[in-house]
Amino acid sequence: MAAKDNGRSPALRLETVALDCVMVRLFDTIDEANMPWLLAATQRLREAFADVLIDLVPSYTTVMVHFDIARLSLSEARERALQTLEALEPADDEQGETHVLPVWYDVAVGPELETIAARANITVDEVIRRHAEREYRVFALGFAPGFAFMGLVEPLIATPRLATPRKRIAPGSVGIAERQTAAYPGVSPGGWNLIGRTSARLFDRDRDGYSLLRPGDRVRFEPVNRDVFIRHGGDTTALEERR
Amino acid sequence: MHIEILKPGLATTVQDLGRQGNYHLGIPPSGGMDLASVKTANWLVGNDEDAAVLECSLMGPTLRFATGCLVAACGADMAPLVDGQPRAINTAFCVPEGSELSFGFVRDGARLYLAVAGGIDVPHQLGSRSTYTLGRLGGVEGRPLKAEDRLPLAQPQRNVPEGRTLPHNDCRFFGKSHELRVVTGLYEHRVMPESIEQFYSETWSVASEADRIGYRLKGGSALTFKEREPPFGAGSDPSNIVDACYPVGSIQVPSGSEPIILHRDAVSGGGYATIATVISADMNRVGQMQPHHQVHFTRVSMEEALQARREEQKRLERLKCLLIG
């Protein structure tokens, strides 16, 4: 088990996923304390594999290294990964940008506000306050272009994914799944509990790096009213599938 | 120089070899589901292998050529028709100015790749012209083609004659039963051993949910996962893991019941255990499977997977030398 004690390097494991991918596992469970280790591992692997790297994908507990098999064999890649991560030290936890995303929290665009409130036995306003009060870390990007998995939301408002995902979700929708939170950058299907909508452009082809959010970044959600949301260019499209 | 879409067909998109290396932004590679056919169709008309082509699924489009063009169709067998007159697949032929190109019913495979001399000249986005519908990237406005779309064409890269054809042994026939080779996945250990053996002995059937995102299979027994305490952060279903990256070709089994082979437009990660990965050499074949086709999975070693990959690369190198030197 990759049990992690404070201040001790995580127990490292390599898992092979395909001929040209090595999955570096640092942890088994989601924890904000994983972040400096994952950032450090990502940074080292990016440098060590620079000449053969196709993609490097950090997630909550793992970093996937996709390399060019024409230039490096799987066994060489495994060896290189192990060497690279010897005596890993956690990265400076202050790195990453801080973003404030304006969110119009409202049952009109956040149909699960009421269900979350009912589950937690608190008011809708209290759900909003608790969601907006924390600062979240971006653990990973995935699922759709610019979709950032963030955490951790307070246990009281943590809510399992919908049993049946929606077929279409409006861009900017902010949701909760267990103790994760995220905003949908574009129209997509999705099973998260929706609580509001942001006007922030999360994915932009004309932006350097395309995605607003990157692993390691910090995010706060700032409640705004409908007028401000619209003034910032927020999308007011009604949910096409009300539950 | 352009092509006009008269009828779009079932799901016709612009594709090239895809945009690898963007999973860290949540963007899958996209590109042709059968990359070997993308390449051979391009070579037949004198294009580089990465020129953009049309991927036509199950029911082809009807196109009008504003300019006379050399074209070639590889992959699925849907007879090309120039103003109603049949032409051969795997062979370059001319479509005269003002003519219509349509396609007959699919007789084998699922996806036909139509290359046009010069290639389809839509803008590159993130290094590729491939359409990624969910992310609205590439192709024509990031979506499947519709009637009245116009596809701009680039200048032909090489002058090659019509009538060039693939060697007989390279004209592929896919059939209705498919053997897919896999290497065992990350989370196989989470499944009961006898359940894994069952998985490999079973005949699976391609479900109707078979598209560029993934191929769902049905008809086999549900997997039995080992008892466990879910690790913190993972969902409570036994097939859940802590969200992690999925490579293309990986097989996940949500709730243990129906396996899904992730393909080139797949979500880049998520919370389901992946039990195996289809080897790269067989992913082109997956793109040629139709609903109701039969599938068997066979385990191979990493060495065998590597060998299969080398052989396929050698075959394609040989074709490339033959067709564009």
Coordinates of C-alpha atoms in Angstrom, one line a residue:
Chain A
M1 CA 0.0 0.0 0.0
A2 CA 1.2 3.5 -0.8
A3 CA 0.5 4.7 2.7
K4 CA 1.8 8.2 3.2
D5 CA 3.0 9.5 6.5
N6 CA 3.6 13.2 6.9
G7 CA 6.9 14.3 5.5
R8 CA 7.8 10.9 4.1
S9 CA 8.1 10.2 0.5
P10 CA 5.1 8.2 -0.9
A11 CA 5.6 4.5 -1.6
L12 CA 5.9 4.5 -5.4
R13 CA 4.4 1.9 -7.7
L14 CA 4.6 1.6 -11.5
E15 CA 1.6 0.1 -13.3
T16 CA 1.7 -0.7 -16.9
V17 CA -1.4 0.3 -18.9
A18 CA -0.4 -0.1 -22.5
L19 CA 2.7 -0.5 -24.5
D20 CA 3.4 3.2 -24.5
C21 CA 2.0 4.2 -21.1
V22 CA 3.4 3.9 -17.6
M23 CA 1.1 4.8 -14.8
V24 CA 3.0 6.1 -11.8
R25 CA 1.0 5.5 -8.7
L26 CA 1.9 7.7 -5.7
F27 CA -1.2 7.2 -3.5
D28 CA -4.4 5.2 -3.2
T29 CA -6.8 7.8 -1.8
I30 CA -7.7 11.4 -2.6
D31 CA -6.1 13.8 -0.2
E32 CA -5.2 17.5 -0.5
A33 CA -1.8 16.6 1.0
N34 CA -1.1 14.5 -2.2
M35 CA -0.8 17.6 -4.2
P36 CA 2.8 18.7 -3.6
W37 CA 4.0 15.2 -4.2
L38 CA 2.0 14.9 -7.5
L39 CA 3.3 18.3 -8.6
A40 CA 6.9 17.3 -7.9
A41 CA 6.5 14.0 -9.7
T42 CA 4.9 15.6 -12.7
Q43 CA 7.7 18.2 -12.9
R44 CA 10.5 15.6 -12.7
L45 CA 8.8 13.3 -15.2
R46 CA 8.2 16.1 -17.6
E47 CA 12.0 16.9 -17.6
A48 CA 13.2 13.3 -17.7
F49 CA 10.9 12.3 -20.5
A50 CA 11.1 15.5 -22.5
D51 CA 12.7 13.9 -25.6
V52 CA 10.1 11.1 -25.8
L53 CA 7.0 12.6 -24.1
I54 CA 3.6 12.5 -25.8
D55 CA 1.5 13.3 -22.8
L56 CA 1.7 13.6 -19.1
V57 CA -1.5 13.3 -17.2
P58 CA -1.6 13.9 -13.4
S59 CA -4.7 12.8 -11.5
Y60 CA -5.6 12.5 -7.8
T61 CA -3.3 9.7 -7.0
T62 CA -1.4 8.9 -10.2
V63 CA 0.6 10.4 -13.1
M64 CA 0.3 8.8 -16.5
V65 CA 3.3 9.0 -18.7
H66 CA 2.5 8.4 -22.4
F67 CA 5.8 8.2 -24.4
D68 CA 6.9 7.6 -27.9
I69 CA 7.5 3.9 -28.2
A70 CA 9.5 4.4 -31.4
R71 CA 12.2 6.0 -29.3
L72 CA 11.9 4.3 -25.9
S73 CA 10.9 0.8 -24.9
L74 CA 8.5 0.1 -22.1
S75 CA 11.2 -1.4 -19.9
E76 CA 13.4 1.6 -20.5
A77 CA 10.5 3.9 -19.7
R78 CA 9.8 2.1 -16.5
E79 CA 13.5 2.3 -15.5
R80 CA 13.7 5.9 -16.3
A81 CA 10.5 6.7 -14.3
L82 CA 11.9 4.9 -11.3
Q83 CA 15.2 6.6 -11.5
T84 CA 13.6 10.0 -12.0
L85 CA 11.4 9.6 -8.9
E86 CA 14.1 8.4 -6.6
A87 CA 14.2 10.4 -3.4
L88 CA 11.3 12.5 -4.4
E89 CA 10.7 15.6 -2.4
P90 CA 7.3 17.4 -2.2
A91 CA 7.1 20.5 -4.4
D92 CA 6.6 24.0 -3.0
D93 CA 2.9 24.0 -2.2
E94 CA 2.5 27.6 -3.0
Q95 CA 2.8 27.1 -6.7
G96 CA -0.2 27.4 -9.0
E97 CA -2.4 30.3 -9.7
T98 CA -5.4 31.4 -7.7
H99 CA -8.7 32.0 -9.6
V100 CA -12.0 33.5 -8.5
L101 CA -14.9 32.2 -10.5
P102 CA -18.1 34.2 -10.3
V103 CA -21.1 31.8 -9.9
W104 CA -24.8 32.5 -10.1
Y105 CA -26.1 30.1 -7.6
D106 CA -29.8 29.6 -8.2
V107 CA -32.3 26.8 -8.5
A108 CA -33.0 27.9 -12.1
V109 CA -29.5 26.8 -13.1
G110 CA -28.7 24.6 -10.1
P111 CA -31.5 22.1 -9.9
E112 CA -29.8 20.0 -7.2
L113 CA -29.4 22.9 -4.7
E114 CA -32.6 21.8 -3.0
T115 CA -31.8 18.1 -2.9
I116 CA -28.4 18.8 -1.4
A117 CA -30.0 21.1 1.1
A118 CA -32.6 18.5 2.0
R119 CA -29.9 15.7 2.4
A120 CA -27.9 17.9 4.7
N121 CA -30.9 19.3 6.5
I122 CA -29.8 22.9 5.9
T123 CA -31.1 25.7 3.8
V124 CA -30.2 26.4 0.1
D125 CA -28.5 29.6 1.2
E126 CA -26.4 27.6 3.6
V127 CA -25.4 25.1 0.8
I128 CA -24.3 28.1 -1.3
R129 CA -22.4 29.7 1.6
R130 CA -20.6 26.4 2.4
H131 CA -19.7 25.8 -1.2
A132 CA -18.4 29.3 -1.7
E133 CA -16.5 29.6 1.5
R134 CA -13.8 27.1 0.8
E135 CA -10.7 27.4 -1.4
Y136 CA -10.4 24.3 -3.7
R137 CA -7.4 22.8 -5.4
V138 CA -7.4 21.6 -9.0
F139 CA -6.3 17.9 -8.8
A140 CA -6.7 16.9 -12.4
L141 CA -8.1 17.9 -15.8
G142 CA -10.1 15.3 -17.7
F143 CA -13.5 14.2 -18.9
A144 CA -13.9 17.1 -21.3
P145 CA -11.6 20.0 -22.6
G146 CA -10.8 22.2 -19.6
F147 CA -12.9 20.2 -17.1
A148 CA -11.1 20.6 -13.8
F149 CA -11.6 18.1 -10.9
M150 CA -11.4 20.1 -7.7
G151 CA -11.7 19.4 -4.1
L152 CA -12.5 18.9 -1.4
V153 CA -16.0 20.1 -0.6
E154 CA -17.2 20.0 2.9
P155 CA -18.5 16.5 3.9
L156 CA -21.9 17.9 4.8
I157 CA -22.7 19.0 1.2
A158 CA -20.8 16.0 -0.5
T159 CA -23.4 14.3 -2.6
P160 CA -23.1 11.1 -4.8
R161 CA -23.4 11.5 -8.6
L162 CA -26.9 11.3 -10.1
A163 CA -28.1 7.8 -10.8
T164 CA -28.8 8.7 -14.4
P165 CA -26.5 11.3 -15.9
R166 CA -28.1 14.2 -17.9
K167 CA -27.7 14.0 -21.6
R168 CA -26.9 17.8 -22.0
I169 CA -25.6 20.3 -19.5
A170 CA -25.2 24.0 -20.2
P171 CA -21.7 25.5 -20.3
G172 CA -20.5 26.9 -17.1
S173 CA -22.6 24.6 -14.9
V174 CA -21.1 24.1 -11.5
G175 CA -21.6 20.8 -9.8
I176 CA -20.7 18.5 -6.9
A177 CA -19.9 14.8 -7.0
E178 CA -19.0 13.2 -3.7
R179 CA -16.4 15.6 -2.3
Q180 CA -15.3 16.9 -5.7
T181 CA -16.5 20.0 -7.4
A182 CA -16.2 21.2 -11.0
A183 CA -17.5 23.5 -13.7
Y184 CA -18.5 22.2 -17.1
P185 CA -16.6 24.2 -19.7
G186 CA -18.9 23.4 -22.6
V187 CA -22.1 21.6 -23.5
S188 CA -21.7 18.0 -22.4
P189 CA -23.5 15.1 -20.8
G190 CA -22.9 14.8 -17.1
G191 CA -23.9 13.2 -13.8
W192 CA -22.8 15.8 -11.2
N193 CA -25.3 17.6 -8.9
L194 CA -25.7 21.1 -10.4
I195 CA -25.8 24.0 -8.0
G196 CA -25.1 27.1 -10.2
R197 CA -23.4 28.5 -13.2
T198 CA -20.2 30.4 -13.8
S199 CA -19.6 33.0 -16.6
A200 CA -15.9 32.2 -16.6
R201 CA -14.5 30.9 -19.9
L202 CA -12.9 27.7 -18.8
F203 CA -11.7 26.5 -22.2
D204 CA -10.6 28.9 -24.9
R205 CA -8.9 27.9 -28.1
D206 CA -7.4 31.3 -28.3
R207 CA -5.9 31.2 -24.9
D208 CA -2.3 30.2 -24.4
G209 CA -2.5 26.8 -22.9
Y210 CA -6.3 26.7 -23.7
S211 CA -7.5 25.7 -20.2
L212 CA -8.1 28.4 -17.5
L213 CA -7.4 25.9 -14.7
R214 CA -4.3 23.7 -14.3
P215 CA -3.5 21.0 -11.7
G216 CA -2.2 22.7 -8.6
D217 CA -4.2 25.9 -9.1
R218 CA -6.5 27.2 -6.3
V219 CA -10.1 28.2 -7.0
R220 CA -12.7 30.1 -5.1
F221 CA -16.3 30.5 -6.2
E222 CA -17.8 33.9 -5.7
P223 CA -21.6 34.2 -5.6
V224 CA -23.0 36.8 -8.0
N225 CA -26.5 37.7 -8.9
R226 CA -28.2 37.0 -12.2
D227 CA -27.5 40.5 -13.6
V228 CA -23.8 40.3 -12.9
F229 CA -23.7 36.8 -14.3
I230 CA -25.3 38.0 -17.6
R231 CA -23.1 41.1 -17.8
H232 CA -20.1 38.8 -17.6
G233 CA -21.4 36.9 -20.6
G234 CA -23.0 34.0 -18.6
D235 CA -25.1 31.5 -20.5
T236 CA -28.7 31.5 -19.3
T237 CA -29.9 28.6 -21.5
A238 CA -32.5 26.7 -19.6
L239 CA -31.4 23.1 -18.6
E240 CA -32.8 21.0 -21.4
E241 CA -33.5 18.2 -19.1
R242 CA -35.1 19.1 -15.9
R243 CA -35.2 16.3 -13.4
Chain B
M1 CA -11.7 24.0 -55.0
H2 CA -14.3 22.4 -52.8
I3 CA -16.7 19.6 -52.2
E4 CA -20.3 20.2 -51.4
I5 CA -22.3 17.9 -49.0
L6 CA -25.6 17.0 -50.6
K7 CA -26.6 14.4 -48.0
P8 CA -24.4 14.0 -44.9
G9 CA -24.8 10.2 -44.3
L10 CA -25.2 8.7 -40.8
A11 CA -22.1 10.2 -39.1
T12 CA -19.6 11.7 -41.4
T13 CA -16.7 13.7 -39.9
V14 CA -13.4 15.2 -41.1
Q15 CA -10.5 13.2 -39.5
D16 CA -6.8 13.0 -39.8
L17 CA -4.3 11.1 -37.5
G18 CA -5.6 13.1 -34.5
R19 CA -4.1 15.4 -31.8
Q20 CA -2.1 13.2 -29.4
G21 CA -0.8 14.7 -26.2
N22 CA -3.7 16.7 -25.0
Y23 CA -5.2 14.3 -22.4
H24 CA -3.7 16.6 -19.7
L25 CA -6.2 19.3 -20.9
G26 CA -9.0 16.8 -21.0
I27 CA -8.9 16.4 -24.8
P28 CA -8.8 12.9 -26.3
P29 CA -6.8 12.2 -29.5
S30 CA -9.7 11.9 -31.9
G31 CA -8.5 11.1 -35.5
G32 CA -9.7 8.2 -37.7
M33 CA -11.0 5.2 -35.8
D34 CA -9.1 3.0 -38.4
L35 CA -5.9 4.9 -38.8
A36 CA -4.4 2.3 -41.2
S37 CA -7.2 3.0 -43.6
V38 CA -6.7 6.8 -43.2
K39 CA -3.1 6.3 -44.2
T40 CA -3.6 4.0 -47.1
A41 CA -6.5 6.1 -48.6
N42 CA -4.2 9.1 -48.5
W43 CA -1.2 7.3 -50.1
L44 CA -3.4 6.1 -52.9
V45 CA -4.2 9.7 -54.0
G46 CA -0.6 10.9 -53.4
N47 CA -1.2 12.6 -50.0
D48 CA 1.0 12.5 -47.0
E49 CA -0.5 10.1 -44.4
D50 CA -1.7 12.9 -42.2
A51 CA -3.9 14.7 -44.7
A52 CA -7.6 15.1 -43.6
V53 CA -10.1 12.6 -45.0
L54 CA -13.8 11.9 -44.5
E55 CA -14.7 9.2 -42.0
C56 CA -18.1 7.8 -43.2
S57 CA -19.9 5.5 -40.7
L58 CA -22.2 2.7 -41.9
M59 CA -24.1 4.9 -44.4
G60 CA -22.0 7.2 -46.6
P61 CA -22.7 10.8 -47.7
T62 CA -23.6 12.1 -51.1
L63 CA -21.0 14.7 -52.3
R64 CA -20.8 17.0 -55.3
F65 CA -17.4 17.9 -56.6
A66 CA -17.0 21.5 -57.7
T67 CA -13.6 20.5 -59.1
G68 CA -12.5 17.2 -60.7
C69 CA -10.5 15.2 -58.2
L70 CA -8.6 12.0 -57.6
V71 CA -10.1 10.2 -54.7
A72 CA -9.7 6.8 -52.9
A73 CA -11.9 4.9 -50.4
C74 CA -10.4 2.4 -47.9
G75 CA -11.8 0.6 -44.8
A76 CA -15.4 -0.4 -44.9
D77 CA -16.8 -1.8 -48.1
M78 CA -19.5 0.6 -49.3
A79 CA -19.4 0.7 -53.1
P80 CA -18.4 4.2 -54.2
L81 CA -20.8 5.4 -57.0
V82 CA -19.8 8.2 -59.4
D83 CA -23.0 9.6 -60.8
G84 CA -24.4 6.1 -60.0
Q85 CA -21.6 4.1 -61.6
P86 CA -19.8 1.8 -59.3
R87 CA -16.1 2.2 -58.6
A88 CA -13.7 -0.1 -56.6
I89 CA -12.6 0.5 -53.0
N90 CA -8.9 0.4 -52.3
T91 CA -8.3 2.0 -55.7
A92 CA -7.8 5.6 -56.8
F93 CA -10.4 7.0 -59.2
C94 CA -11.3 10.3 -60.7
V95 CA -14.5 12.2 -59.9
P96 CA -15.1 14.6 -62.8
E97 CA -16.0 18.3 -62.1
G98 CA -19.7 18.6 -61.3
S99 CA -20.1 14.9 -60.6
E100 CA -21.8 13.3 -57.6
L101 CA -20.1 10.7 -55.4
S102 CA -22.3 8.5 -53.3
F103 CA -22.0 5.1 -51.6
G104 CA -23.8 1.8 -51.6
F105 CA -24.9 -0.2 -48.5
V106 CA -22.2 -1.3 -46.2
R107 CA -21.1 -4.9 -47.0
D108 CA -18.2 -5.2 -44.6
G109 CA -16.7 -3.1 -41.9
A110 CA -18.2 0.0 -40.4
R111 CA -16.1 3.0 -41.4
L112 CA -15.0 4.1 -44.9
Y113 CA -12.3 6.6 -45.3
L114 CA -12.5 8.9 -48.3
A115 CA -9.2 10.6 -49.2
V116 CA -9.2 13.4 -51.8
A117 CA -6.0 14.5 -53.5
G118 CA -4.6 17.4 -51.6
G119 CA -6.7 16.6 -48.5
I120 CA -9.6 18.5 -46.9
D121 CA -8.3 21.9 -45.9
V122 CA -10.2 22.9 -42.8
P123 CA -8.1 24.8 -40.2
H124 CA -5.9 23.0 -37.7
Q125 CA -7.0 23.2 -34.1
L126 CA -4.6 22.1 -31.4
G127 CA -2.4 20.6 -34.2
S128 CA -5.0 18.6 -36.0
R129 CA -8.0 18.9 -38.3
S130 CA -9.8 16.0 -36.6
T131 CA -13.4 16.6 -35.5
Y132 CA -14.0 16.2 -31.8
T133 CA -17.7 16.6 -31.4
L134 CA -17.9 16.8 -27.6
G135 CA -15.3 19.5 -27.4
R136 CA -16.5 21.2 -30.6
L137 CA -13.0 21.1 -32.0
G138 CA -11.7 20.6 -35.6
G139 CA -13.5 19.6 -38.8
V140 CA -16.4 21.8 -39.7
E141 CA -17.4 23.7 -36.6
G142 CA -16.4 20.7 -34.5
R143 CA -19.4 18.7 -35.6
P144 CA -20.5 15.9 -38.0
L145 CA -21.1 17.2 -41.5
K146 CA -24.6 18.3 -42.6
A147 CA -26.2 19.1 -46.0
E148 CA -24.9 22.3 -47.7
D149 CA -21.5 22.2 -45.9
R150 CA -18.6 23.0 -48.2
L151 CA -15.3 21.4 -47.7
P152 CA -12.3 23.3 -49.0
L153 CA -9.6 21.2 -50.6
A154 CA -5.8 21.8 -50.6
Q155 CA -3.6 21.6 -53.7
P156 CA -2.6 18.0 -54.5
Q157 CA 0.8 17.2 -53.0
R158 CA 2.0 14.7 -55.7
N159 CA 0.8 13.9 -59.1
V160 CA -0.3 10.3 -59.1
P161 CA -2.3 8.4 -61.8
E162 CA -5.7 7.0 -61.3
G163 CA -6.2 3.2 -61.0
R164 CA -3.5 2.7 -58.4
T165 CA -4.7 0.0 -56.1
L166 CA -3.6 -1.7 -52.8
P167 CA -1.9 -5.1 -53.1
H168 CA -4.5 -7.9 -52.8
N169 CA -3.2 -8.9 -49.3
D170 CA -3.6 -5.4 -48.0
C171 CA -7.3 -5.1 -49.0
R172 CA -8.8 -6.0 -45.6
F173 CA -11.9 -8.0 -45.0
F174 CA -13.2 -7.5 -41.4
G175 CA -16.0 -10.1 -41.2
K176 CA -18.6 -10.3 -38.4
S177 CA -16.6 -12.0 -35.7
H178 CA -13.6 -10.3 -34.2
E179 CA -10.7 -11.5 -32.1
L180 CA -9.3 -8.7 -30.0
R181 CA -5.9 -9.0 -28.4
V182 CA -5.6 -7.3 -25.0
V183 CA -2.9 -6.8 -22.4
T184 CA -4.3 -7.1 -18.9
G185 CA -5.2 -3.9 -17.2
L186 CA -4.5 -2.1 -14.0
Y187 CA -7.4 -3.3 -12.0
E188 CA -7.8 -6.9 -13.0
H189 CA -6.8 -7.8 -9.5
R190 CA -10.1 -6.3 -8.3
V191 CA -12.1 -8.9 -10.1
M192 CA -12.6 -12.5 -8.9
P193 CA -10.2 -14.9 -10.8
E194 CA -13.0 -17.2 -12.0
S195 CA -15.0 -14.1 -13.2
I196 CA -11.9 -13.0 -15.3
E197 CA -11.6 -16.4 -16.8
Q198 CA -15.3 -16.2 -17.7
F199 CA -14.8 -12.8 -19.3
Y200 CA -12.2 -14.2 -21.7
S201 CA -14.1 -17.4 -22.6
E202 CA -17.3 -15.5 -23.5
T203 CA -18.6 -14.4 -26.8
W204 CA -19.5 -10.7 -26.6
S205 CA -21.9 -8.8 -28.9
V206 CA -21.4 -5.2 -30.0
A207 CA -24.2 -3.1 -28.6
S208 CA -25.9 -0.3 -30.5
E209 CA -23.9 2.2 -28.3
A210 CA -20.8 1.9 -30.5
D211 CA -19.4 5.1 -31.6
R212 CA -16.2 7.2 -31.6
I213 CA -16.3 7.6 -27.8
G214 CA -16.5 3.9 -27.1
Y215 CA -17.8 0.5 -28.0
R216 CA -20.2 -1.1 -25.5
L217 CA -20.4 -4.9 -25.5
K218 CA -23.2 -7.1 -24.1
G219 CA -24.2 -10.7 -23.9
G220 CA -21.6 -11.9 -21.5
S221 CA -21.8 -12.5 -17.7
A222 CA -21.4 -9.6 -15.3
L223 CA -18.1 -9.4 -13.6
T224 CA -17.8 -10.2 -9.9
F225 CA -15.6 -7.8 -8.1
K226 CA -13.8 -8.8 -4.9
E227 CA -15.2 -7.4 -1.7
R228 CA -13.5 -4.3 -0.5
E229 CA -13.8 -1.1 1.4
P230 CA -13.9 1.7 -1.2
P231 CA -10.7 3.8 -0.9
F232 CA -11.5 7.3 0.2
G233 CA -12.4 9.3 -2.9
A234 CA -13.7 6.4 -4.9
G235 CA -17.4 5.9 -5.6
S236 CA -19.2 3.1 -3.7
D237 CA -19.9 0.8 -6.7
P238 CA -17.4 -2.0 -6.7
S239 CA -16.3 -1.0 -10.2
N240 CA -15.4 2.5 -9.0
I241 CA -11.8 3.6 -8.5
V242 CA -10.3 6.9 -7.5
D243 CA -10.6 8.9 -10.8
A244 CA -7.6 8.3 -13.0
C245 CA -6.5 8.7 -16.6
Y246 CA -7.8 6.1 -19.1
P247 CA -5.7 5.4 -22.2
V248 CA -7.3 4.8 -25.5
G249 CA -8.1 1.1 -25.9
S250 CA -8.8 0.5 -22.2
I251 CA -11.7 -1.6 -21.3
Q252 CA -13.9 -0.5 -18.4
V253 CA -16.8 -2.3 -16.9
P254 CA -19.1 0.1 -15.2
S255 CA -21.1 -1.7 -12.5
G256 CA -19.5 -4.9 -13.7
S257 CA -22.1 -5.6 -16.4
E258 CA -21.2 -4.3 -19.8
P259 CA -17.6 -3.8 -20.9
I260 CA -16.8 -0.6 -22.9
I261 CA -13.8 -0.3 -25.1
L262 CA -12.7 3.4 -25.1
H263 CA -11.9 4.7 -28.5
R264 CA -10.4 7.9 -29.9
D265 CA -13.0 10.4 -28.7
A266 CA -13.2 8.9 -25.2
V267 CA -13.3 10.9 -22.0
S268 CA -9.8 11.1 -20.8
G269 CA -10.4 9.8 -17.3
G270 CA -12.9 8.8 -14.7
G271 CA -13.7 6.6 -11.9
Y272 CA -14.2 3.1 -13.3
A273 CA -11.8 0.3 -13.1
T274 CA -10.2 -0.7 -16.4
I275 CA -9.5 -4.4 -16.6
A276 CA -7.6 -4.7 -19.9
T277 CA -6.3 -2.6 -22.8
V278 CA -6.9 -3.6 -26.5
I279 CA -3.5 -3.6 -28.2
S280 CA -2.9 -0.8 -30.6
A281 CA -2.6 -3.1 -33.6
D282 CA -6.2 -4.2 -33.0
M283 CA -7.8 -0.8 -32.4
N284 CA -8.3 -0.2 -36.1
R285 CA -10.3 -3.3 -36.2
V286 CA -12.5 -2.1 -33.3
G287 CA -13.4 0.9 -35.5
Q288 CA -14.6 -1.5 -38.1
M289 CA -17.0 -3.4 -35.9
Q290 CA -20.7 -3.0 -36.4
P291 CA -23.5 -3.5 -33.8
H292 CA -24.3 -7.2 -33.3
H293 CA -20.9 -8.3 -34.4
Q294 CA -19.2 -10.9 -32.2
V295 CA -16.1 -10.3 -30.1
H296 CA -13.7 -12.5 -28.3
F297 CA -10.9 -11.2 -26.1
T298 CA -7.6 -12.9 -26.0
R299 CA -4.8 -12.1 -23.6
V300 CA -1.3 -11.5 -25.0
S301 CA 1.9 -10.6 -23.4
M302 CA 3.5 -7.2 -23.7
E303 CA 6.1 -8.8 -26.0
E304 CA 3.4 -10.2 -28.3
A305 CA 1.6 -6.8 -28.3
L306 CA 4.9 -5.1 -29.3
Q307 CA 5.5 -7.7 -32.0
A308 CA 2.0 -7.2 -33.4
R309 CA 2.6 -3.4 -33.4
R310 CA 5.9 -3.8 -35.2
E311 CA 4.4 -6.1 -37.9
E312 CA 1.6 -3.6 -38.6
Q313 CA 4.1 -0.8 -38.8
K314 CA 6.2 -2.8 -41.2
R315 CA 3.2 -3.5 -43.4
L316 CA 2.3 0.2 -43.5
E317 CA 5.9 1.2 -44.2
R318 CA 5.9 -1.2 -47.2
L319 CA 2.7 0.3 -48.5
K320 CA 4.0 3.8 -48.1
C321 CA 7.1 3.0 -50.1
L322 CA 5.0 1.4 -52.7
L323 CA 2.5 4.2 -53.1
I324 CA 4.4 7.5 -52.4
G325 CA 8.0 6.4 -52.4

